[in-house]
mmCIF file of C-alpha atoms in Angstrom:
data_model
loop_
_atom_site.group_PDB
_atom_site.id
_atom_site.type_symbol
_atom_site.label_atom_id
_atom_site.label_comp_id
_atom_site.label_asym_id
_atom_site.label_seq_id
_atom_site.Cartn_x
_atom_site.Cartn_y
_atom_site.Cartn_z
ATOM 1 C CA MET A 57 2.272 -27.928 24.671
ATOM 2 C CA SER A 58 3.846 -29.199 27.936
ATOM 3 C CA ASN A 59 0.911 -27.816 30.005
ATOM 4 C CA GLU A 60 -1.617 -29.528 27.730
ATOM 5 C CA ASN A 61 0.268 -32.858 27.902
ATOM 6 C CA THR A 62 0.310 -32.616 31.721
ATOM 7 C CA LYS A 63 -3.425 -31.961 31.695
ATOM 8 C CA TYR A 64 -4.057 -34.975 29.459
ATOM 9 C CA ASP A 65 -1.868 -37.204 31.662
ATOM 10 C CA LYS A 66 -3.940 -36.209 34.694
ATOM 11 C CA GLN A 67 -7.132 -37.023 32.800
ATOM 12 C CA GLU A 68 -5.739 -40.443 31.836
ATOM 13 C CA LYS A 69 -4.897 -41.218 35.478
ATOM 14 C CA LYS A 70 -8.378 -40.096 36.495
ATOM 15 C CA ILE A 71 -9.898 -42.413 33.887
ATOM 16 C CA GLU A 72 -7.795 -45.309 35.161
ATOM 17 C CA TYR A 73 -8.931 -44.626 38.740
ATOM 18 C CA ILE A 74 -12.574 -44.517 37.645
ATOM 19 C CA THR A 75 -12.180 -47.771 35.701
ATOM 20 C CA VAL A 76 -10.652 -49.562 38.691
ATOM 21 C CA PHE A 77 -13.362 -48.160 40.932
ATOM 22 C CA SER A 78 -16.046 -49.366 38.531
ATOM 23 C CA VAL A 79 -14.613 -52.891 38.463
ATOM 24 C CA LEU A 80 -14.462 -52.971 42.255
ATOM 25 C CA MET A 81 -18.061 -51.779 42.443
ATOM 26 C CA PHE A 82 -19.047 -54.505 40.019
ATOM 27 C CA PHE A 83 -17.494 -57.192 42.215
ATOM 28 C CA ALA A 84 -19.052 -55.670 45.342
ATOM 29 C CA LEU A 85 -22.504 -55.689 43.758
ATOM 30 C CA PHE A 86 -21.973 -59.261 42.615
ATOM 31 C CA ILE A 87 -21.055 -60.404 46.135
ATOM 32 C CA LEU A 88 -24.031 -58.501 47.555
ATOM 33 C CA PHE A 89 -26.242 -60.211 45.028
ATOM 34 C CA LEU A 90 -25.008 -63.645 46.138
ATOM 35 C CA LEU A 91 -25.605 -62.838 49.790
ATOM 36 C CA ARG A 92 -29.157 -61.649 49.121
ATOM 37 C CA GLY A 93 -29.890 -64.873 47.218
ATOM 38 C CA CYS A 94 -28.998 -67.001 50.236
ATOM 39 C CA ASP A 95 -31.289 -64.967 52.536
ATOM 40 C CA ASP A 96 -34.270 -65.359 50.177
ATOM 41 C CA SER A 97 -33.894 -69.186 50.057
ATOM 42 C CA ALA A 98 -33.965 -69.442 53.846
ATOM 43 C CA SER A 99 -37.051 -67.265 54.182
ATOM 44 C CA ILE A 100 -39.018 -69.305 51.590
ATOM 45 C CA GLU A 101 -38.325 -72.758 53.171
ATOM 46 C CA MET A 102 -39.635 -71.732 56.579
ATOM 47 C CA PRO A 103 -43.431 -72.328 55.838
ATOM 48 C CA VAL A 104 -42.713 -75.866 54.669
ATOM 49 C CA GLY A 105 -41.081 -76.679 57.989
ATOM 50 C CA LYS A 106 -44.028 -75.267 59.872
ATOM 51 C CA THR A 107 -46.418 -77.365 57.789
ATOM 52 C CA THR A 108 -44.444 -80.514 58.500
ATOM 53 C CA HIS A 109 -44.490 -79.694 62.182
ATOM 54 C CA LEU A 110 -48.302 -79.342 62.093
ATOM 55 C CA ASN A 111 -48.698 -82.666 60.326
ATOM 56 C CA MET A 112 -46.745 -84.402 63.049
ATOM 57 C CA ASN A 113 -49.004 -82.981 65.790
ATOM 58 C CA SER A 114 -52.307 -83.928 64.049
ATOM 59 C CA GLY A 115 -54.385 -86.572 65.963
ATOM 60 C CA THR A 116 -57.087 -87.768 63.675
ATOM 61 C CA ASN A 117 -57.077 -89.378 60.298
ATOM 62 C CA VAL A 118 -59.590 -86.914 58.919
ATOM 63 C CA LYS A 119 -57.611 -84.202 60.097
ATOM 64 C CA SER A 120 -54.611 -86.048 58.780
ATOM 65 C CA LYS A 121 -56.211 -86.485 55.399
ATOM 66 C CA SER A 122 -57.502 -82.988 55.335
ATOM 67 C CA LEU A 123 -54.175 -81.805 56.542
ATOM 68 C CA GLU A 124 -52.457 -84.037 54.018
ATOM 69 C CA LYS A 125 -54.741 -82.693 51.345
ATOM 70 C CA LYS A 126 -54.066 -79.227 52.574
ATOM 71 C CA GLN A 127 -50.455 -80.248 52.783
ATOM 72 C CA GLN A 128 -50.487 -81.230 49.174
ATOM 73 C CA THR A 129 -52.357 -78.067 48.243
ATOM 74 C CA PHE A 130 -50.099 -76.036 50.429
ATOM 75 C CA SER A 131 -47.083 -77.787 49.005
ATOM 76 C CA LYS A 132 -48.214 -76.932 45.517
ATOM 77 C CA ASP A 133 -48.854 -73.333 46.563
ATOM 78 C CA GLU A 134 -45.612 -73.170 48.414
ATOM 79 C CA LYS A 135 -43.911 -74.782 45.458
ATOM 80 C CA ARG A 136 -45.382 -72.110 43.279
ATOM 81 C CA LYS A 137 -44.346 -69.526 45.868
ATOM 82 C CA VAL A 138 -40.853 -71.032 45.904
ATOM 83 C CA LEU A 139 -40.637 -70.975 42.146
ATOM 84 C CA LYS A 140 -41.711 -67.349 41.899
ATOM 85 C CA PRO A 141 -38.899 -65.933 44.066
ATOM 86 C CA GLU A 142 -36.421 -68.000 42.109
ATOM 87 C CA VAL A 143 -37.738 -66.548 38.885
ATOM 88 C CA LEU A 144 -37.764 -63.116 40.443
ATOM 89 C CA LYS A 145 -34.311 -63.723 41.760
ATOM 90 C CA ASN A 146 -33.065 -64.756 38.352
ATOM 91 C CA THR A 147 -34.791 -61.790 36.790
ATOM 92 C CA LYS A 148 -33.340 -59.492 39.403
ATOM 93 C CA ASP A 149 -29.920 -60.992 38.830
ATOM 94 C CA GLU A 150 -30.288 -60.485 35.129
ATOM 95 C CA ILE A 151 -31.403 -56.923 35.707
ATOM 96 C CA GLU A 152 -28.511 -56.267 38.036
ATOM 97 C CA LYS A 153 -26.121 -57.875 35.593
ATOM 98 C CA LEU A 154 -27.557 -55.800 32.796
ATOM 99 C CA GLU A 155 -27.334 -52.694 34.935
ATOM 100 C CA ILE A 156 -23.750 -53.505 35.820
ATOM 101 C CA GLN A 157 -22.943 -54.229 32.189
ATOM 102 C CA LYS A 158 -24.696 -51.029 31.225
ATOM 103 C CA ALA A 159 -22.769 -49.101 33.859
ATOM 104 C CA VAL A 160 -19.519 -50.691 32.723
ATOM 105 C CA LYS A 161 -20.388 -49.940 29.119
ATOM 106 C CA LEU A 162 -21.290 -46.367 29.996
ATOM 107 C CA GLU A 163 -18.052 -46.022 31.885
ATOM 108 C CA ALA A 164 -16.159 -47.541 28.964
ATOM 109 C CA ASP A 165 -17.968 -45.175 26.620
ATOM 110 C CA ARG A 166 -17.130 -42.271 28.890
ATOM 111 C CA VAL A 167 -13.496 -43.356 28.991
ATOM 112 C CA ALA A 168 -13.526 -43.751 25.211
ATOM 113 C CA ARG A 169 -15.027 -40.294 24.854
ATOM 114 C CA LEU A 170 -12.383 -38.879 27.150
ATOM 115 C CA LYS A 171 -9.674 -40.582 25.116
ATOM 116 C CA LEU A 172 -11.290 -39.307 21.934
ATOM 117 C CA LYS A 173 -11.413 -35.802 23.390
ATOM 118 C CA LYS A 174 -7.793 -36.136 24.394
ATOM 119 C CA LEU A 175 -6.891 -37.335 20.906
ATOM 120 C CA GLU A 176 -8.886 -34.509 19.360
ATOM 121 C CA ALA A 177 -7.237 -32.037 21.710
ATOM 122 C CA GLN A 178 -3.817 -33.391 20.768
ATOM 123 C CA GLN A 179 -4.695 -33.186 17.090
ATOM 124 C CA ALA A 180 -6.020 -29.650 17.600
ATOM 125 C CA ALA A 181 -2.816 -28.743 19.437
ATOM 126 C CA ARG A 182 -0.728 -30.204 16.622
ATOM 127 C CA ALA A 183 -2.850 -28.348 14.064
ATOM 128 C CA LYS A 184 -2.465 -25.154 16.083
ATOM 129 C CA GLN A 185 1.278 -25.708 16.315
ATOM 130 C CA ALA A 186 1.397 -26.344 12.569
ATOM 131 C CA ARG A 187 -0.568 -23.143 11.967
ATOM 132 C CA LEU A 188 1.783 -21.231 14.247
ATOM 133 C CA GLU A 189 4.826 -22.644 12.460
ATOM 134 C CA LYS A 190 3.236 -21.847 9.107
ATOM 135 C CA ALA A 191 2.428 -18.320 10.287
ATOM 136 C CA GLN A 192 5.980 -17.891 11.594
ATOM 137 C CA LYS A 193 7.380 -19.143 8.310
ATOM 138 C CA ALA A 194 5.099 -16.794 6.376
ATOM 139 C CA ALA A 195 6.112 -13.913 8.664
ATOM 140 C CA LYS A 196 9.783 -14.753 8.142
ATOM 141 C CA LEU A 197 9.292 -14.884 4.375
ATOM 142 C CA GLU A 198 7.476 -11.551 4.481
ATOM 143 C CA ALA A 199 10.242 -10.045 6.624
ATOM 144 C CA ASP A 200 12.826 -11.337 4.149
ATOM 145 C CA ARG A 201 10.833 -9.864 1.273
ATOM 146 C CA VAL A 202 10.576 -6.500 3.026
ATOM 147 C CA ALA A 203 14.304 -6.616 3.810
ATOM 148 C CA ARG A 204 15.077 -7.340 0.147
ATOM 149 C CA LEU A 205 12.863 -4.451 -0.928
ATOM 150 C CA LYS A 206 14.599 -2.131 1.541
ATOM 151 C CA LEU A 207 17.973 -3.336 0.289
ATOM 152 C CA LYS A 208 16.930 -2.698 -3.313
ATOM 153 C CA LYS A 209 15.719 0.786 -2.397
ATOM 154 C CA LEU A 210 18.977 1.465 -0.557
ATOM 155 C CA GLU A 211 21.009 0.236 -3.518
ATOM 156 C CA ALA A 212 18.878 2.362 -5.846
ATOM 157 C CA ARG A 213 19.434 5.430 -3.659
ATOM 158 C CA GLN A 214 23.158 4.734 -3.500
ATOM 159 C CA ALA A 215 23.266 4.287 -7.272
ATOM 160 C CA ALA A 216 21.341 7.539 -7.695
ATOM 161 C CA ARG A 217 23.755 9.321 -5.349
ATOM 162 C CA ALA A 218 26.718 7.840 -7.207
ATOM 163 C CA GLU A 219 25.232 8.945 -10.521
ATOM 164 C CA GLN A 220 24.555 12.396 -9.096
ATOM 165 C CA ALA A 221 28.116 12.578 -7.788
ATOM 166 C CA ARG A 222 29.419 11.451 -11.183
ATOM 167 C CA LEU A 223 27.350 14.106 -12.935
ATOM 168 C CA GLU A 224 28.498 16.766 -10.483
ATOM 169 C CA LYS A 225 32.089 15.669 -10.979
ATOM 170 C CA ALA A 226 31.643 15.757 -14.755
ATOM 171 C CA GLN A 227 30.107 19.215 -14.490
ATOM 172 C CA LYS A 228 32.952 20.324 -12.253
ATOM 173 C CA VAL A 229 35.520 18.923 -14.698
ATOM 174 C CA ALA A 230 33.701 20.627 -17.558
ATOM 175 C CA LYS A 231 33.681 23.889 -15.609
ATOM 176 C CA LEU A 232 37.382 23.542 -14.809
ATOM 177 C CA GLU A 233 38.092 22.826 -18.456
ATOM 178 C CA ALA A 234 36.039 25.843 -19.470
ATOM 179 C CA ASP A 235 37.941 27.950 -16.935
ATOM 180 C CA ARG A 236 41.228 26.583 -18.254
ATOM 181 C CA VAL A 237 40.255 27.426 -21.824
ATOM 182 C CA ALA A 238 39.152 30.870 -20.687
ATOM 183 C CA ARG A 239 42.472 31.366 -18.915
ATOM 184 C CA LEU A 240 44.351 30.250 -22.002
ATOM 185 C CA LYS A 241 42.373 32.678 -24.107
ATOM 186 C CA LEU A 242 43.061 35.400 -21.565
ATOM 187 C CA LYS A 243 46.760 34.538 -21.558
ATOM 188 C CA ASN A 244 46.836 34.669 -25.323
ATOM 189 C CA LEU A 245 45.074 38.006 -25.207
ATOM 190 C CA GLU A 246 47.499 39.270 -22.570
ATOM 191 C CA ALA A 247 50.422 37.998 -24.624
ATOM 192 C CA GLN A 248 49.118 39.772 -27.673
ATOM 193 C CA GLN A 249 48.588 42.945 -25.682
ATOM 194 C CA THR A 250 52.045 42.632 -24.115
ATOM 195 C CA THR A 251 53.594 42.125 -27.519
ATOM 196 C CA ARG A 252 51.800 45.157 -28.881
ATOM 197 C CA VAL A 253 52.815 47.227 -25.843
ATOM 198 C CA GLU A 254 56.434 46.072 -26.117
ATOM 199 C CA GLU A 255 56.594 46.737 -29.828
ATOM 200 C CA LYS A 256 55.093 50.166 -29.316
ATOM 201 C CA ARG A 257 57.443 50.925 -26.442
ATOM 202 C CA LEU A 258 60.512 49.774 -28.387
ATOM 203 C CA LYS A 259 59.512 51.865 -31.360
ATOM 204 C CA THR A 260 58.976 55.007 -29.314
ATOM 205 C CA ASP A 261 61.409 54.771 -26.407
ATOM 206 C CA GLY A 262 64.085 52.276 -27.401
ATOM 207 C CA ILE A 263 65.731 50.176 -24.651
ATOM 208 C CA LYS A 264 66.390 51.937 -21.320
ATOM 209 C CA VAL A 265 69.432 50.997 -19.225
ATOM 210 C CA ASN A 266 70.030 53.106 -16.093
ATOM 211 C CA SER A 267 67.920 55.903 -17.677
ATOM 212 C CA LYS A 268 69.977 55.621 -20.914
ATOM 213 C CA THR A 269 68.450 54.797 -24.310
ATOM 214 C CA ILE A 270 70.131 52.104 -26.401
ATOM 215 C CA LYS A 271 68.987 51.922 -30.013
ATOM 216 C CA THR A 272 70.335 48.470 -30.985
ATOM 217 C CA GLU A 273 71.354 45.173 -29.393
ATOM 218 C CA ALA A 274 75.022 46.020 -29.989
ATOM 219 C CA SER A 275 74.663 49.278 -28.142
ATOM 220 C CA GLU A 276 72.729 47.359 -25.404
ATOM 221 C CA GLU A 277 75.732 45.103 -24.842
ATOM 222 C CA ALA A 278 77.973 48.158 -24.727
ATOM 223 C CA GLY A 279 75.615 49.694 -22.167
ATOM 224 C CA ILE A 280 75.755 46.562 -20.001
ATOM 225 C CA ILE A 281 79.551 46.652 -20.158
ATOM 226 C CA ASN A 282 79.557 50.280 -19.139
ATOM 227 C CA ASP A 283 77.153 49.552 -16.269
ATOM 228 C CA ILE A 284 79.293 46.685 -15.029
ATOM 229 C CA GLN A 285 82.456 48.757 -15.266
ATOM 230 C CA SER A 286 80.885 51.717 -13.480
ATOM 231 C CA GLN A 287 79.113 49.286 -11.014
ATOM 232 C CA SER A 288 76.005 51.405 -11.177
ATOM 233 C CA ILE A 289 73.971 48.300 -11.882
ATOM 234 C CA SER A 290 73.871 47.410 -8.200
ATOM 235 C CA ALA A 291 72.182 50.705 -7.422
ATOM 236 C CA SER A 292 69.801 50.560 -10.353
ATOM 237 C CA PRO A 293 69.419 46.956 -11.598
ATOM 238 C CA TYR A 294 69.343 46.286 -15.288
ATOM 239 C CA ILE A 295 65.914 45.203 -16.502
ATOM 240 C CA LEU A 296 65.985 42.369 -19.002
ATOM 241 C CA LYS A 297 63.896 44.009 -21.676
ATOM 242 C CA GLY A 298 61.820 41.600 -23.695
ATOM 243 C CA VAL A 299 62.053 38.931 -20.999
ATOM 244 C CA TYR A 300 58.449 38.932 -19.850
ATOM 245 C CA PHE A 301 56.082 36.241 -18.701
ATOM 246 C CA GLN A 302 52.430 35.319 -19.030
ATOM 247 C CA THR A 303 50.157 35.443 -15.986
ATOM 248 C CA SER A 304 50.966 32.613 -13.520
ATOM 249 C CA SER A 305 53.801 31.380 -15.795
ATOM 250 C CA SER A 306 57.601 31.185 -15.556
ATOM 251 C CA LYS A 307 58.228 29.927 -19.091
ATOM 252 C CA LEU A 308 60.416 31.795 -21.597
ATOM 253 C CA SER A 309 58.820 31.461 -24.988
ATOM 254 C CA ASN A 310 59.535 34.276 -27.461
ATOM 255 C CA ASP A 311 62.579 35.086 -29.584
ATOM 256 C CA LYS A 312 63.119 38.432 -27.901
ATOM 257 C CA SER A 313 63.722 36.694 -24.597
ATOM 258 C CA ARG A 314 66.292 34.398 -26.157
ATOM 259 C CA ARG A 315 68.114 37.289 -27.882
ATOM 260 C CA GLN A 316 68.195 39.276 -24.657
ATOM 261 C CA LEU A 317 69.643 36.301 -22.781
ATOM 262 C CA ASP A 318 72.259 35.792 -25.499
ATOM 263 C CA VAL A 319 73.441 39.395 -24.992
ATOM 264 C CA ILE A 320 73.626 38.942 -21.177
ATOM 265 C CA ALA A 321 75.499 35.640 -21.526
ATOM 266 C CA ASN A 322 78.058 37.110 -23.943
ATOM 267 C CA THR A 323 78.619 40.069 -21.623
ATOM 268 C CA LEU A 324 79.172 37.815 -18.594
ATOM 269 C CA LYS A 325 81.610 35.659 -20.563
ATOM 270 C CA LYS A 326 83.750 38.729 -21.208
ATOM 271 C CA TYR A 327 83.867 39.439 -17.463
ATOM 272 C CA PRO A 328 84.338 36.034 -15.802
ATOM 273 C CA SER A 329 84.987 37.495 -12.363
ATOM 274 C CA VAL A 330 81.624 39.246 -12.177
ATOM 275 C CA LYS A 331 78.825 37.584 -10.216
ATOM 276 C CA VAL A 332 75.236 38.608 -10.667
ATOM 277 C CA ILE A 333 71.874 38.224 -8.966
ATOM 278 C CA LEU A 334 68.660 37.605 -10.861
ATOM 279 C CA ARG A 335 65.489 38.930 -9.248
ATOM 280 C CA GLY A 336 62.082 37.727 -10.385
ATOM 281 C CA HIS A 337 58.931 39.857 -10.059
ATOM 282 C CA THR A 338 55.150 39.432 -10.411
ATOM 283 C CA ASP A 339 52.103 41.633 -10.679
ATOM 284 C CA ASN A 340 49.725 41.985 -7.750
ATOM 285 C CA LYS A 341 47.338 39.194 -8.796
ATOM 286 C CA GLY A 342 47.224 36.202 -6.451
ATOM 287 C CA ASN A 343 48.319 35.936 -2.823
ATOM 288 C CA ASP A 344 51.796 36.684 -1.503
ATOM 289 C CA LYS A 345 52.804 33.054 -1.035
ATOM 290 C CA ILE A 346 51.977 32.097 -4.616
ATOM 291 C CA ASN A 347 53.579 35.256 -6.024
ATOM 292 C CA LYS A 348 56.739 34.598 -4.003
ATOM 293 C CA ILE A 349 57.066 31.085 -5.427
ATOM 294 C CA LEU A 350 56.253 32.287 -8.955
ATOM 295 C CA SER A 351 58.848 35.086 -8.835
ATOM 296 C CA GLU A 352 61.533 32.597 -7.714
ATOM 297 C CA LYS A 353 60.601 30.271 -10.571
ATOM 298 C CA ARG A 354 60.975 33.124 -13.068
ATOM 299 C CA ALA A 355 64.438 34.001 -11.728
ATOM 300 C CA LEU A 356 65.440 30.322 -11.852
ATOM 301 C CA SER A 357 64.137 30.057 -15.417
ATOM 302 C CA VAL A 358 66.496 32.871 -16.513
ATOM 303 C CA LYS A 359 69.351 31.361 -14.486
ATOM 304 C CA ASN A 360 68.932 27.987 -16.194
ATOM 305 C CA ALA A 361 68.882 29.714 -19.578
ATOM 306 C CA LEU A 362 72.196 31.470 -18.789
ATOM 307 C CA ILE A 363 73.717 28.203 -17.529
ATOM 308 C CA GLN A 364 72.729 26.572 -20.823
ATOM 309 C CA ARG A 365 74.619 29.392 -22.562
ATOM 310 C CA GLY A 366 77.847 28.579 -20.719
ATOM 311 C CA ILE A 367 77.701 30.690 -17.551
ATOM 312 C CA ALA A 368 78.889 28.921 -14.388
ATOM 313 C CA PRO A 369 76.042 28.297 -11.900
ATOM 314 C CA GLU A 370 78.042 29.620 -8.957
ATOM 315 C CA ARG A 371 78.216 33.042 -10.621
ATOM 316 C CA ILE A 372 74.428 33.390 -10.641
ATOM 317 C CA THR A 373 72.076 33.841 -7.698
ATOM 318 C CA ALA A 374 68.306 33.654 -8.231
ATOM 319 C CA LYS A 375 65.831 35.323 -5.901
ATOM 320 C CA GLY A 376 62.070 35.960 -5.918
ATOM 321 C CA MET A 377 60.737 39.393 -4.979
ATOM 322 C CA SER A 378 57.003 38.668 -5.382
ATOM 323 C CA ASP A 379 55.033 41.859 -6.234
ATOM 324 C CA THR A 380 56.901 44.156 -3.829
ATOM 325 C CA GLN A 381 58.872 46.147 -6.481
ATOM 326 C CA PRO A 382 56.562 47.126 -9.351
ATOM 327 C CA ILE A 383 57.946 49.434 -12.053
ATOM 328 C CA GLU A 384 54.517 50.230 -13.475
ATOM 329 C CA THR A 385 50.993 50.468 -12.164
ATOM 330 C CA ASN A 386 49.085 47.249 -11.591
ATOM 331 C CA ASP A 387 45.792 48.921 -12.411
ATOM 332 C CA THR A 388 46.149 48.282 -16.152
ATOM 333 C CA GLU A 389 46.966 45.185 -18.153
ATOM 334 C CA GLU A 390 49.928 46.946 -19.784
ATOM 335 C CA GLY A 391 51.374 47.889 -16.404
ATOM 336 C CA ARG A 392 50.913 44.379 -14.997
ATOM 337 C CA ALA A 393 52.631 42.918 -18.097
ATOM 338 C CA LEU A 394 55.716 45.113 -17.461
ATOM 339 C CA ASN A 395 55.796 44.144 -13.790
ATOM 340 C CA ARG A 396 56.013 40.426 -14.674
ATOM 341 C CA ARG A 397 59.783 40.598 -15.290
ATOM 342 C CA VAL A 398 63.323 39.569 -14.253
ATOM 343 C CA ASP A 399 66.143 42.083 -13.639
ATOM 344 C CA ILE A 400 69.880 41.565 -13.111
ATOM 345 C CA ALA A 401 72.428 43.243 -10.846
ATOM 346 C CA THR A 402 76.040 42.648 -9.846
ATOM 347 C CA ILE A 403 76.871 41.305 -6.423
#
């Protein structure tokens, strides 16, 4: 726009210069016209002077009359000749005036056309600028629309990902729940199998203490007393029969466990100076770190049960042995059930 305005300003100055030049030319032509008029008047009056001079030199009357007659005729002719240049002069002046007026009008028309062109150019420039602004606005609106569409697509993708993640999480939770239910069923099955194995073992073998068979709980207490008195329990620890645990559990849950702990607590009450160590064990399932922690929890579970039955805490030490001291094979479920145990020994 600034370049176009500069161009138009130069054109306006050029028009002004041309206008001034035209006016000056008009005045110059007018002055020239006046000067030419004076020269024509002088040239026309010269024959009259000559005629007068001839009349003065004439000697005879005839000649005077004829000359006078000629003078009159000549005067009329000269008068006509004088009138014609004046008419021509006036006509020429009119023509020159008309030509000057025409030239001025043409110049004015040309200037008007230039101004009109300038105005049209300015209007065209404004229209072009308006079109550019409109196009820019339309482009901006289109860019905004495209940006909104992209944002909607991005939000839709994010929502789809979130929904997919939610579904995957729900599936994972469902799978974990299914695994938990399966583990519970397996634990129940193992518990049932352990119970059947224990019942079968008790029916056939009785209760073994240091390779001795005790038929009843009363004889079991007597056996514990004998072991404590002979101090053979430290060499061959007494296994708490009936105190067994489910896989990955340290909870005491059945009546046999409670009865066994009652017998141990009563025995320890009769010998208050005796201190014992409880050692928890696991099967070989799981890694060593987890089994170590689990075996300690099982020993602590028995310790807490004895404390609840009146045994002083300082008399009991709890220790986890992990799966390092199995008493049965870990290749069968029955063997693994017997290895998940707690035994007791004197310190």
